[in-house]
XYZ file of C-alpha atoms in Angstrom:
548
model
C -48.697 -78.440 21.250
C -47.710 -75.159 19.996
C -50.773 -72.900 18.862
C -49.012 -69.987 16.426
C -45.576 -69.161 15.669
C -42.796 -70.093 18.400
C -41.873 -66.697 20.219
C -38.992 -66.409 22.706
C -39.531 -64.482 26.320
C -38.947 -61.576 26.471
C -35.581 -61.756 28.245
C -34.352 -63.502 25.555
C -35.578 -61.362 22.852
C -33.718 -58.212 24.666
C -30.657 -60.205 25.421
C -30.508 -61.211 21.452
C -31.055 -57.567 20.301
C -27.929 -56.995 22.561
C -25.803 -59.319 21.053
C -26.696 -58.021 17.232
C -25.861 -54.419 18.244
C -22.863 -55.579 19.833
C -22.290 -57.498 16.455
C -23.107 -54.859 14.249
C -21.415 -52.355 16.121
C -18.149 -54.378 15.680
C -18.318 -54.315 12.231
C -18.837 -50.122 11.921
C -22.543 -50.421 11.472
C -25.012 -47.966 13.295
C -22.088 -45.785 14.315
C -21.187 -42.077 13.599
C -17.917 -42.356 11.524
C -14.981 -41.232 13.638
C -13.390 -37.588 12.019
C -9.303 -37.352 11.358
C -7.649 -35.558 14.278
C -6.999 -32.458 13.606
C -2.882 -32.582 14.220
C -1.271 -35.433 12.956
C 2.194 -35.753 14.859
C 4.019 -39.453 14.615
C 7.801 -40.373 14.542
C 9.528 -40.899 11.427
C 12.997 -41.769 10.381
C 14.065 -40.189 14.048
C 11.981 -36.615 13.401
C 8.784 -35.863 14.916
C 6.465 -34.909 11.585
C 3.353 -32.604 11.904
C 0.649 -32.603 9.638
C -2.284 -30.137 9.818
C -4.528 -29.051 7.403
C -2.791 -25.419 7.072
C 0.628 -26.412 7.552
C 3.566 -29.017 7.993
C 6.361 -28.912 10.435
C 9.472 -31.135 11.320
C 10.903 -31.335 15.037
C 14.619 -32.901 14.679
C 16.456 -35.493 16.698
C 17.544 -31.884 18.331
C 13.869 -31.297 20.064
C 13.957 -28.016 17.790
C 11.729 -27.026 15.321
C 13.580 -27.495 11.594
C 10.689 -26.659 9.391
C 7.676 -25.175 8.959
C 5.444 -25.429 5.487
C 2.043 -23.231 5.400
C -0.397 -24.557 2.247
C 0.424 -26.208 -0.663
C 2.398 -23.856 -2.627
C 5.650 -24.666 -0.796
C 5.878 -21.597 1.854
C 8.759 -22.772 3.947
C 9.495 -19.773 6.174
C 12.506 -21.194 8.405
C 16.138 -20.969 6.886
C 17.135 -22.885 9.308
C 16.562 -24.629 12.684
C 15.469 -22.888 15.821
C 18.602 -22.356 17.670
C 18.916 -22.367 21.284
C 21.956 -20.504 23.034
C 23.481 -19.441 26.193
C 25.209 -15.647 26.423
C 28.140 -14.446 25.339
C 28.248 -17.744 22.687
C 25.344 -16.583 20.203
C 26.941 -16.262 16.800
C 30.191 -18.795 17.872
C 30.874 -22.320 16.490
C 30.551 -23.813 19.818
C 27.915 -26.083 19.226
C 24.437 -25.077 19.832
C 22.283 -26.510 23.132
C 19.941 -28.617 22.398
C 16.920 -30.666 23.666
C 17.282 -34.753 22.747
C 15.331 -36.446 25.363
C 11.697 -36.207 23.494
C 8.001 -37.513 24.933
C 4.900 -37.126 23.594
C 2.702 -37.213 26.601
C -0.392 -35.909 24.293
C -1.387 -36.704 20.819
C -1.003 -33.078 20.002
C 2.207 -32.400 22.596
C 5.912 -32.775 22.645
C 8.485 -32.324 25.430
C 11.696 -32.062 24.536
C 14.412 -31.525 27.635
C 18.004 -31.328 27.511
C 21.013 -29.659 30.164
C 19.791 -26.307 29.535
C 16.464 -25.781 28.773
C 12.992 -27.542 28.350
C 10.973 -26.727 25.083
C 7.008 -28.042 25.110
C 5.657 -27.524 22.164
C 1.723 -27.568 21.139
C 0.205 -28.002 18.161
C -3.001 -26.887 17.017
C -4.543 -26.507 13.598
C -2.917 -23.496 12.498
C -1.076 -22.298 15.429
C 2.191 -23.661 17.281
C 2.265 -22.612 21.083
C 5.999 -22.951 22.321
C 6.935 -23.012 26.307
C 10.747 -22.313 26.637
C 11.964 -23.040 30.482
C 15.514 -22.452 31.438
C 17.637 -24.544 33.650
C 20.937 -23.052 35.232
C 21.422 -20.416 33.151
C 19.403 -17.658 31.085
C 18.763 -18.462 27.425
C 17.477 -17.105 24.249
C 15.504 -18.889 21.540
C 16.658 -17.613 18.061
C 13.881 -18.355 14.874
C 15.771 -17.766 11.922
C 13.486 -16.786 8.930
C 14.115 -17.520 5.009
C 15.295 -13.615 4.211
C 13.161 -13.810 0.639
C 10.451 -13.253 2.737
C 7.912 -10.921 0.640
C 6.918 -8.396 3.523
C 7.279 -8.110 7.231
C 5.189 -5.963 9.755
C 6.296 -5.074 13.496
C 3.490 -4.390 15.734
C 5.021 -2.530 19.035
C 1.342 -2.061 20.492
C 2.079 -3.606 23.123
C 4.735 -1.123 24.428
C 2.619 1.797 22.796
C 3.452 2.469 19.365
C 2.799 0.480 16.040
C 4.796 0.504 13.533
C 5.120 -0.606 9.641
C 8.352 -1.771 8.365
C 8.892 -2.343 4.575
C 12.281 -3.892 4.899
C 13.682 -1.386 7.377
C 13.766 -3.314 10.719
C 13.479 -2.244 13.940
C 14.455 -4.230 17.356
C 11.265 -4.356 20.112
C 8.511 -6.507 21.373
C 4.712 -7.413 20.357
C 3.511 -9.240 17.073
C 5.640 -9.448 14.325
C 4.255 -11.020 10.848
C 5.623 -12.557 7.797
C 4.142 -13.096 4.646
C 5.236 -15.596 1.848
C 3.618 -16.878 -1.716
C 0.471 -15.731 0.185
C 0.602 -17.161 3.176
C 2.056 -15.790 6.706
C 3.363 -16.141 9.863
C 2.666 -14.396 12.551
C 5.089 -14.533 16.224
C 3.615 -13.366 19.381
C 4.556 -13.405 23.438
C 7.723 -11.558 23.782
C 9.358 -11.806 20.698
C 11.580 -9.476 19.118
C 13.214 -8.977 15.676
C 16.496 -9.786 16.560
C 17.217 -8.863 12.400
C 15.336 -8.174 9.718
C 14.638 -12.059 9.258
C 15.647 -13.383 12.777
C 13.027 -13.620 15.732
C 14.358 -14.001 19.066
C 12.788 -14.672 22.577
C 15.889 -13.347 24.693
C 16.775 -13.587 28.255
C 15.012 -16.167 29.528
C 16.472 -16.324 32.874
C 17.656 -19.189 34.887
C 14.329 -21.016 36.680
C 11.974 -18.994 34.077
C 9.719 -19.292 31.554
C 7.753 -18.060 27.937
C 6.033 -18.907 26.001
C 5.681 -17.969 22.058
C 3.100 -18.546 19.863
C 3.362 -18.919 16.190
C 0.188 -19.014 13.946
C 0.077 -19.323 10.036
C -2.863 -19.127 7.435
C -3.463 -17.238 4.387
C -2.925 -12.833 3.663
C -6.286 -11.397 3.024
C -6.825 -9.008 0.760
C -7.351 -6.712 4.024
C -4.528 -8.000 5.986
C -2.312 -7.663 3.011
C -3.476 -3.513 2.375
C -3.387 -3.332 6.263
C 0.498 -5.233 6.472
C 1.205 -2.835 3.520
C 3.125 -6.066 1.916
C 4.580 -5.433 -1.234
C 4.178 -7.652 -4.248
C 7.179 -8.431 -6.334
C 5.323 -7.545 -9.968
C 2.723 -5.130 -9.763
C 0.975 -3.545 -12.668
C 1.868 -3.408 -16.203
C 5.391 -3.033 -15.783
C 7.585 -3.642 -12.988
C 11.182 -2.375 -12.869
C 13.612 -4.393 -10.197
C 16.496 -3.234 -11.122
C 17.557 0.094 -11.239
C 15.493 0.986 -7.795
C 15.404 4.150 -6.553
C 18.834 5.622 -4.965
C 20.193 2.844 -6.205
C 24.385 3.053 -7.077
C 25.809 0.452 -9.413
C 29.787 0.197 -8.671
C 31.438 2.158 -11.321
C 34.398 0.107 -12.988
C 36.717 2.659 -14.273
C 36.919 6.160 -13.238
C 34.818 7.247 -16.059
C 32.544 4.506 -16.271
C 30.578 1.550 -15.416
C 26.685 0.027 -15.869
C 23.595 0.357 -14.781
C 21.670 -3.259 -15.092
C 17.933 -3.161 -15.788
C 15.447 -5.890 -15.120
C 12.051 -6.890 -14.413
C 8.612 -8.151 -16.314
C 6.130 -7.094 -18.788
C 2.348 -8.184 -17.337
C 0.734 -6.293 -20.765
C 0.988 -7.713 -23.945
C 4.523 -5.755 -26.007
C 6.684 -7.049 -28.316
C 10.097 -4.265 -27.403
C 10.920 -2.740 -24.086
C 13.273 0.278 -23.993
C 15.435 2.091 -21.663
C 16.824 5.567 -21.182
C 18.678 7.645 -19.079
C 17.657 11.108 -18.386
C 17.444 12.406 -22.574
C 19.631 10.130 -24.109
C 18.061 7.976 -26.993
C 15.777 4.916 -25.944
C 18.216 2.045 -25.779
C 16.488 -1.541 -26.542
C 16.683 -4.170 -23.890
C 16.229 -7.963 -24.428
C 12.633 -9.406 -23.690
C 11.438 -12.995 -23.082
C 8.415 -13.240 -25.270
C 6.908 -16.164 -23.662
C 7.715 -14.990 -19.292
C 7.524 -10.957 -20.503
C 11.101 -10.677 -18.215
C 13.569 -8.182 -19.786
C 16.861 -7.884 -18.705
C 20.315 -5.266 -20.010
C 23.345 -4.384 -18.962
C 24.137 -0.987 -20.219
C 27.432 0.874 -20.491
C 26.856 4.801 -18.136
C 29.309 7.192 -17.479
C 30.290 7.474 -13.809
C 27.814 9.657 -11.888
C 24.578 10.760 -11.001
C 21.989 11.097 -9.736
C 20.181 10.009 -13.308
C 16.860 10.089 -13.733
C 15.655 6.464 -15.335
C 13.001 5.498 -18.231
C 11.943 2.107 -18.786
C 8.755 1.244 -21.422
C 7.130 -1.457 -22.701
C 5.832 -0.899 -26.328
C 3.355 -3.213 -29.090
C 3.700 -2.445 -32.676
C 5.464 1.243 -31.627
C 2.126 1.964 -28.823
C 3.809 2.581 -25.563
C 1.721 0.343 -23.174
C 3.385 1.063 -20.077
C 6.024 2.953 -18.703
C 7.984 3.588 -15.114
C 10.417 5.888 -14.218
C 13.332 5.945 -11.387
C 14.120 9.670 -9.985
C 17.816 8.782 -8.964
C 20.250 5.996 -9.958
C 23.694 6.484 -9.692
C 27.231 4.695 -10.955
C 29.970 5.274 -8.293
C 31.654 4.033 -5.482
C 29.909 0.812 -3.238
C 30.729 -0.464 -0.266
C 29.843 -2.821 2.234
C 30.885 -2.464 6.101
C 31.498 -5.222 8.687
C 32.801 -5.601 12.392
C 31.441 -4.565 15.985
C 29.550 -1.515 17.474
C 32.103 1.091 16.040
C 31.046 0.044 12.253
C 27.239 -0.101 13.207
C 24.496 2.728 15.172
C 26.430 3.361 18.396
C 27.621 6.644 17.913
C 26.117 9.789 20.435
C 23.715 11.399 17.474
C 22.418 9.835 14.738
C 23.974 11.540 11.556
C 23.028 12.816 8.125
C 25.007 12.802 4.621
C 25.179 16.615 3.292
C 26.399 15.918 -0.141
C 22.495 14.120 -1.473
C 24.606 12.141 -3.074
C 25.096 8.855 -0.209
C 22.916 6.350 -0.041
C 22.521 2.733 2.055
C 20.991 0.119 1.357
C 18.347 -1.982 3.958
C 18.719 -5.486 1.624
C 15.200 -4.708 1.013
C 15.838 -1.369 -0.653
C 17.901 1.602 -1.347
C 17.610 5.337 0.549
C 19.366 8.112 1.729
C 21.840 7.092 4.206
C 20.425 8.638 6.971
C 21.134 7.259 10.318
C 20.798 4.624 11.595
C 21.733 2.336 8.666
C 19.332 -0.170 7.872
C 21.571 -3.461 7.165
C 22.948 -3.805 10.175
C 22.650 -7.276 12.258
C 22.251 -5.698 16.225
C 18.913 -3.351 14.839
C 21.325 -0.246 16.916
C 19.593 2.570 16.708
C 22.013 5.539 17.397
C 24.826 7.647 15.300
C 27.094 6.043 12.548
C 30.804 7.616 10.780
C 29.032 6.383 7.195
C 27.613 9.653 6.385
C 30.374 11.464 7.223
C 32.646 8.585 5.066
C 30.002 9.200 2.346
C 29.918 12.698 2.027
C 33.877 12.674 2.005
C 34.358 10.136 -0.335
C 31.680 12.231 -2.927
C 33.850 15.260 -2.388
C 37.072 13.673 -3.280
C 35.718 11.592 -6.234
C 32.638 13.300 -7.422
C 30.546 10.407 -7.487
C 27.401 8.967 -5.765
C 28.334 5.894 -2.628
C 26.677 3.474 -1.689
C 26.780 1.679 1.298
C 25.655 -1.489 2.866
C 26.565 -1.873 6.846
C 26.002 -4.995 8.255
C 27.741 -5.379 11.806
C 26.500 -6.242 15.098
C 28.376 -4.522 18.591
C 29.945 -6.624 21.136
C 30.907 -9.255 18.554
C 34.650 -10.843 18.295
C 36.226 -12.023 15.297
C 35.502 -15.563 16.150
C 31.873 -14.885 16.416
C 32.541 -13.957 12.446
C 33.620 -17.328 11.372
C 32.423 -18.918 8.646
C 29.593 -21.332 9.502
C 28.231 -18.421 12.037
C 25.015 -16.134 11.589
C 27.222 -13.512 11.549
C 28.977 -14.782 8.497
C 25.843 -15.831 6.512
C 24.040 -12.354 7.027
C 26.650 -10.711 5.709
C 27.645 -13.225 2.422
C 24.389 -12.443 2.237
C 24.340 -8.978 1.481
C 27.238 -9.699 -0.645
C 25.511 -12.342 -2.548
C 22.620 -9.845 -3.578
C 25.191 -7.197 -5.094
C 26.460 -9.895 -7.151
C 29.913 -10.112 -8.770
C 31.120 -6.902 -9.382
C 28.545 -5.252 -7.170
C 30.777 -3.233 -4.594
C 34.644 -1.852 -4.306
C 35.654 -3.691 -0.870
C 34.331 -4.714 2.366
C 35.453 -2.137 4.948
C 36.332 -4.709 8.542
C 36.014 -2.568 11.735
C 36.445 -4.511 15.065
C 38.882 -5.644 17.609
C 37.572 -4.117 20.773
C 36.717 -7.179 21.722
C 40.004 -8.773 20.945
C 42.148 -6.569 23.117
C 45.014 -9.806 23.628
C 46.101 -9.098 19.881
C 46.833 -5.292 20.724
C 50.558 -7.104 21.238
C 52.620 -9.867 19.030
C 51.992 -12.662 20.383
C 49.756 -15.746 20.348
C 46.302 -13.818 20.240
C 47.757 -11.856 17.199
C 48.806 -14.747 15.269
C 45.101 -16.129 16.432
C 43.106 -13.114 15.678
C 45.291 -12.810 12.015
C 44.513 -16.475 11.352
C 40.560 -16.142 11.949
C 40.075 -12.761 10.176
C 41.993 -14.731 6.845
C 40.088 -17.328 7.116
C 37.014 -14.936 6.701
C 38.399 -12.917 3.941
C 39.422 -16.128 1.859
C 36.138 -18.139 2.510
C 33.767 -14.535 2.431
C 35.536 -14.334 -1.506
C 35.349 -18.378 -2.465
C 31.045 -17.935 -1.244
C 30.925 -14.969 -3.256
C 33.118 -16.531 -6.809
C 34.831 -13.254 -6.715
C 37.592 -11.569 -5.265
C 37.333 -8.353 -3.305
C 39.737 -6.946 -0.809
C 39.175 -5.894 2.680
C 40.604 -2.927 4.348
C 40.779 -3.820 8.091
C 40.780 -0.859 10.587
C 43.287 -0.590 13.393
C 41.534 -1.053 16.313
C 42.410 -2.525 19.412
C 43.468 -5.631 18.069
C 46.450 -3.930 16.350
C 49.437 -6.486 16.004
C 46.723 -9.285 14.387
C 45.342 -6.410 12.244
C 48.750 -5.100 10.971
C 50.548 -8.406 10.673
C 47.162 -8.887 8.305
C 48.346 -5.751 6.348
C 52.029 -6.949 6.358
C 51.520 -10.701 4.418
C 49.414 -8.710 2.003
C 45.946 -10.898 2.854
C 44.372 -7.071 3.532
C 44.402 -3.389 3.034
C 45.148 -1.488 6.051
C 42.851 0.897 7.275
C 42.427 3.685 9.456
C 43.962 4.037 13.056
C 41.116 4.916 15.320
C 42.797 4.450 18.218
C 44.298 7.677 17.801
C 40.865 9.065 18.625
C 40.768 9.869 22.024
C 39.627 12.519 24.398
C 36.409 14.274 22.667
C 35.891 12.105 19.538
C 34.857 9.635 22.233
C 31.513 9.305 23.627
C 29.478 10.823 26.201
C 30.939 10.508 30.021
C 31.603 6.931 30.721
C 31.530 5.787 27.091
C 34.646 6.083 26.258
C 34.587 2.921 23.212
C 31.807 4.625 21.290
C 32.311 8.213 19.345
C 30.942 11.631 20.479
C 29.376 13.921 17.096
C 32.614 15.076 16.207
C 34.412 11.365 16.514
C 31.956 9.894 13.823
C 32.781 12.953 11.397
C 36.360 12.308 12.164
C 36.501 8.671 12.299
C 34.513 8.663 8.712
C 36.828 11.328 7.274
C 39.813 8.753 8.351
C 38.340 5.868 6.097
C 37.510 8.514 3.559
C 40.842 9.299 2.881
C 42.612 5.763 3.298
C 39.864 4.194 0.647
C 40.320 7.255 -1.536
C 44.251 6.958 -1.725
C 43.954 3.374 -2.624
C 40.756 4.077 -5.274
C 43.199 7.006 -6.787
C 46.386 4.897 -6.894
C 43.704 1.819 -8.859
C 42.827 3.935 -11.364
C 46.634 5.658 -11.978
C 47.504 1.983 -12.546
């Protein structure tokens, strides 16, 4: 008989406590909860989908990076996928290598091989660490940004120098940043800005290895004064069109139009333009968005000096004024090394009156031009064509030169980065914007110096560019195509009447050419002459227009 309540021995007290932790620890009782990793990276509908809490990215089928998102306000910074390619076929059609055969050996890790190279990639909260490895040949990893980027900044410290670019790029190594709707991204480890909105890790030999690391957050206050990264309206009253040195494309000989646009951030009811001390001319306002945009009829010329004001019941409440705008004669230049930097000495317009323009912003055309593709660094015939041209028509010019050397004509085609960064800089002078695209290259299509198959070839690609360059753009413009190397495909061009010919700078031999051993580039007196030679072939055609 049982004295007292019934009580179980000890071993079976412990080995019952057991079980009910066990129990209770099965059902999520007594347990710290377990925290949401970090980098969320799963496999959906054949892409590889990263989700962080600064930013979203997308690997495709490929195994390279298609898209990367920083915050919540829709700051996609790629244009378009990484691209992965194999010297001398950069900016061809050929189709670009790629890396299919993806693993993810880590939660946070992808490996993506293919013939040619091996990308790892590693993804942390707000940074992406990239491993390139090349196979049999050398490679270079191309990271093409959206080119409505707000601000960039190069930072060459690690070769020694540091240096700020507002939209005037320059090629080298170190840190280079991008900033977007408030938000950046910053490249590191080797990487170089290919063009103003193209990244590059190049020459990545056969057997080697880098590795590039991307991080993204939000601009400071500090960073963004430090980054000096402009803001698109600032102030009371921001002006976006005219900008300084800017040349609108006259469209008679006596006249053309200046546009004018930008917001009102102060309450007005009118804004008003004028041009040097002409009467204030009114321009159309948005009540609700304070934009204002005009199109207003100016006499060929310049430079002008600009008003623009924002007024409320007759107060002025803000004002800005541009120094020089001009209406004249625009231009924009495409082809190989002989249209870009690549001359001996880097040159300077004489007239004051030539200006270039970055696709960030206008300036005096001093050497090097800031448009181009290759970020050359050396002399240009522009100037020289400028000042020319100014003499002979008394106007301002503008020019926007966008070539890259050692390029082919079928590295122009359309569907080619090439291609797209220069529609681009047609796109942005709009319809209207520009007289003609001046085409000089063919050096490296030496077959079409004779008739023949490569002729007919090299006639057949450069149409195709012309016709599709003017469908992009909803306008037509003609193209005056040098003589240059390629000469039977460039005249036969000429001869169906699918392009203006140009100037023969073939005939410039002996000292017009380079320094000893470059004998494809031009010496200081070779750019003079070579731009004096398009000078006069685009002013004979721009006099015989307007005699029409």
């Amino acid at each position: 008989m049982m004295n007292g309540p019934f009580r179980a021995p000890i071993t079976i007290q412990l080995l019952l406590a057991v079980i009910g932790m066990a129990v209770l620890g099965s059902l999520g009782f007594g347990q710290e909860p377990t925290a949401a990793p970090v980098v969320e990276l799963k496999l959906s509908e054949g892409q590889y989908r990263v989700t962080t809490p600064v930013y979203e990215a997308i690997v495709a089928p490929s195994g390279l990076l298609s898209y990367i998102e920083v915050g919540h306000w829709r700051a996609a910074f790629l244009d378009r996928p990484l691209r992965l390619n194999v010297h001398p076929d950069r900016f061809g059609k050929k189709p670009q290598y790629i890396c299919p055969r993806i693993s993810q050996p880590e939660p946070d890790v992808l490996v993506c091989d293919g013939p040619q190279a091996t990308l790892r990639y590693v993804f942390g909260r707000d940074s992406i660490e990239m491993t390139i490895t090349a196979k049999r040949k050398h490679v270079d990893l191309f990271i093409p940004i959206k080119p409505e980027v707000d601000g960039v900044r190069i930072d060459h410290s690690e070769h020694g120098e540091q240096i700020a670019v507002g939209g005037r790029m320059v090629a080298g190594g170190g840190t280079i940043e991008y900033c977007l709707g408030g938000k950046f991204l910053r490249a590191s480890g080797g990487v170089c800005n290919y063009a103003p909105t193209t990244l590059s890790a190049p020459w990545i030999g056969a057997g080697e290895k880098k590795v590039v690391h991307l991080q993204m957050g939000d601009v400071t206050p500090e960073q963004r004064a430090r980054f000096d990264i402009p803001r698109l309206y600032t102030g009371p009253l921001t002006v976006l069109s005219p900008r300084d040195y800017q040349v609108f494309q006259r469209r008679t000989r006596e006249a053309g139009a200046i546009r004018v646009a930008g917001k009102v951030n102060v309450p007005c009811d009118r804004v008003e333009f004028r041009r040097g001390d002409d009467d204030w001319q009114p321009v159309a306002l948005e009540a609700a968005g304070g934009a204002f945009f005009a199109t207003l009829p100016t006499p060929a010329g310049g430079w002008y000096r600009c008003e623009v004001r924002a007024l409320k019941d007759d107060q002025v409440m803000a004002t800005r004024t541009i120094e020089r705008v001009g209406v004249g004669e625009v231009f924009v230049v495409a082809g190989q090394s002989n249209s870009t930097n690549c001359g001996d000495e880097r040159q300077q317009p004489e007239s004051g009156l030539v200006s270039t323009f970055s696709g960030w912003e206008w300036r005096v055309a001093d050497d090097p031009q800031p448009a181009v593709h290759d970020a050359s660094g050396g002399g240009s015939p522009w100037p020289a064509f400028g000042d020319a041209l100014v003499k002979r028509c008394g106007v301002p010019v503008g020019l926007v030169v966008t070539g890259h050397g050692g390029t082919g004509v079928e590295q122009w085609m359309p569907g080619g980065e090439l291609f797209e960064w220069l529609q681009q800089r047609i796109l942005q002078l709009g319809p209207g914007g520009f007289r003609m695209v001046l085409w000089h290259q063919g050096e490296n299509n030496g077959g079409a110096r004779n008739p023949g198959p490569a002729a007919d070839d090299y006639q057949a690609r450069l149409r195709t560019i012309i016709e599709q360059s003017n469908a992009r753009a909803g306008w037509s413009f003609p193209w005056m195509v040098a003589v240059a190397c390629a000469r039977s495909g460039q005249m036969q061009l000429a001869e169906a009447g699918e392009a203006l010919l140009g100037p023969d700078t073939d005939a410039l031999q002996g000292d017009y050419r380079g320094r000893p051993g470059n004998h494809i580039h031009f010496s200081v007196k070779g750019l003079k002459k070579h731009g004096e030679l398009w000078a006069d072939q685009v002013g004979e055609w721009v006099d015989t227009l307007f005699a029409k």
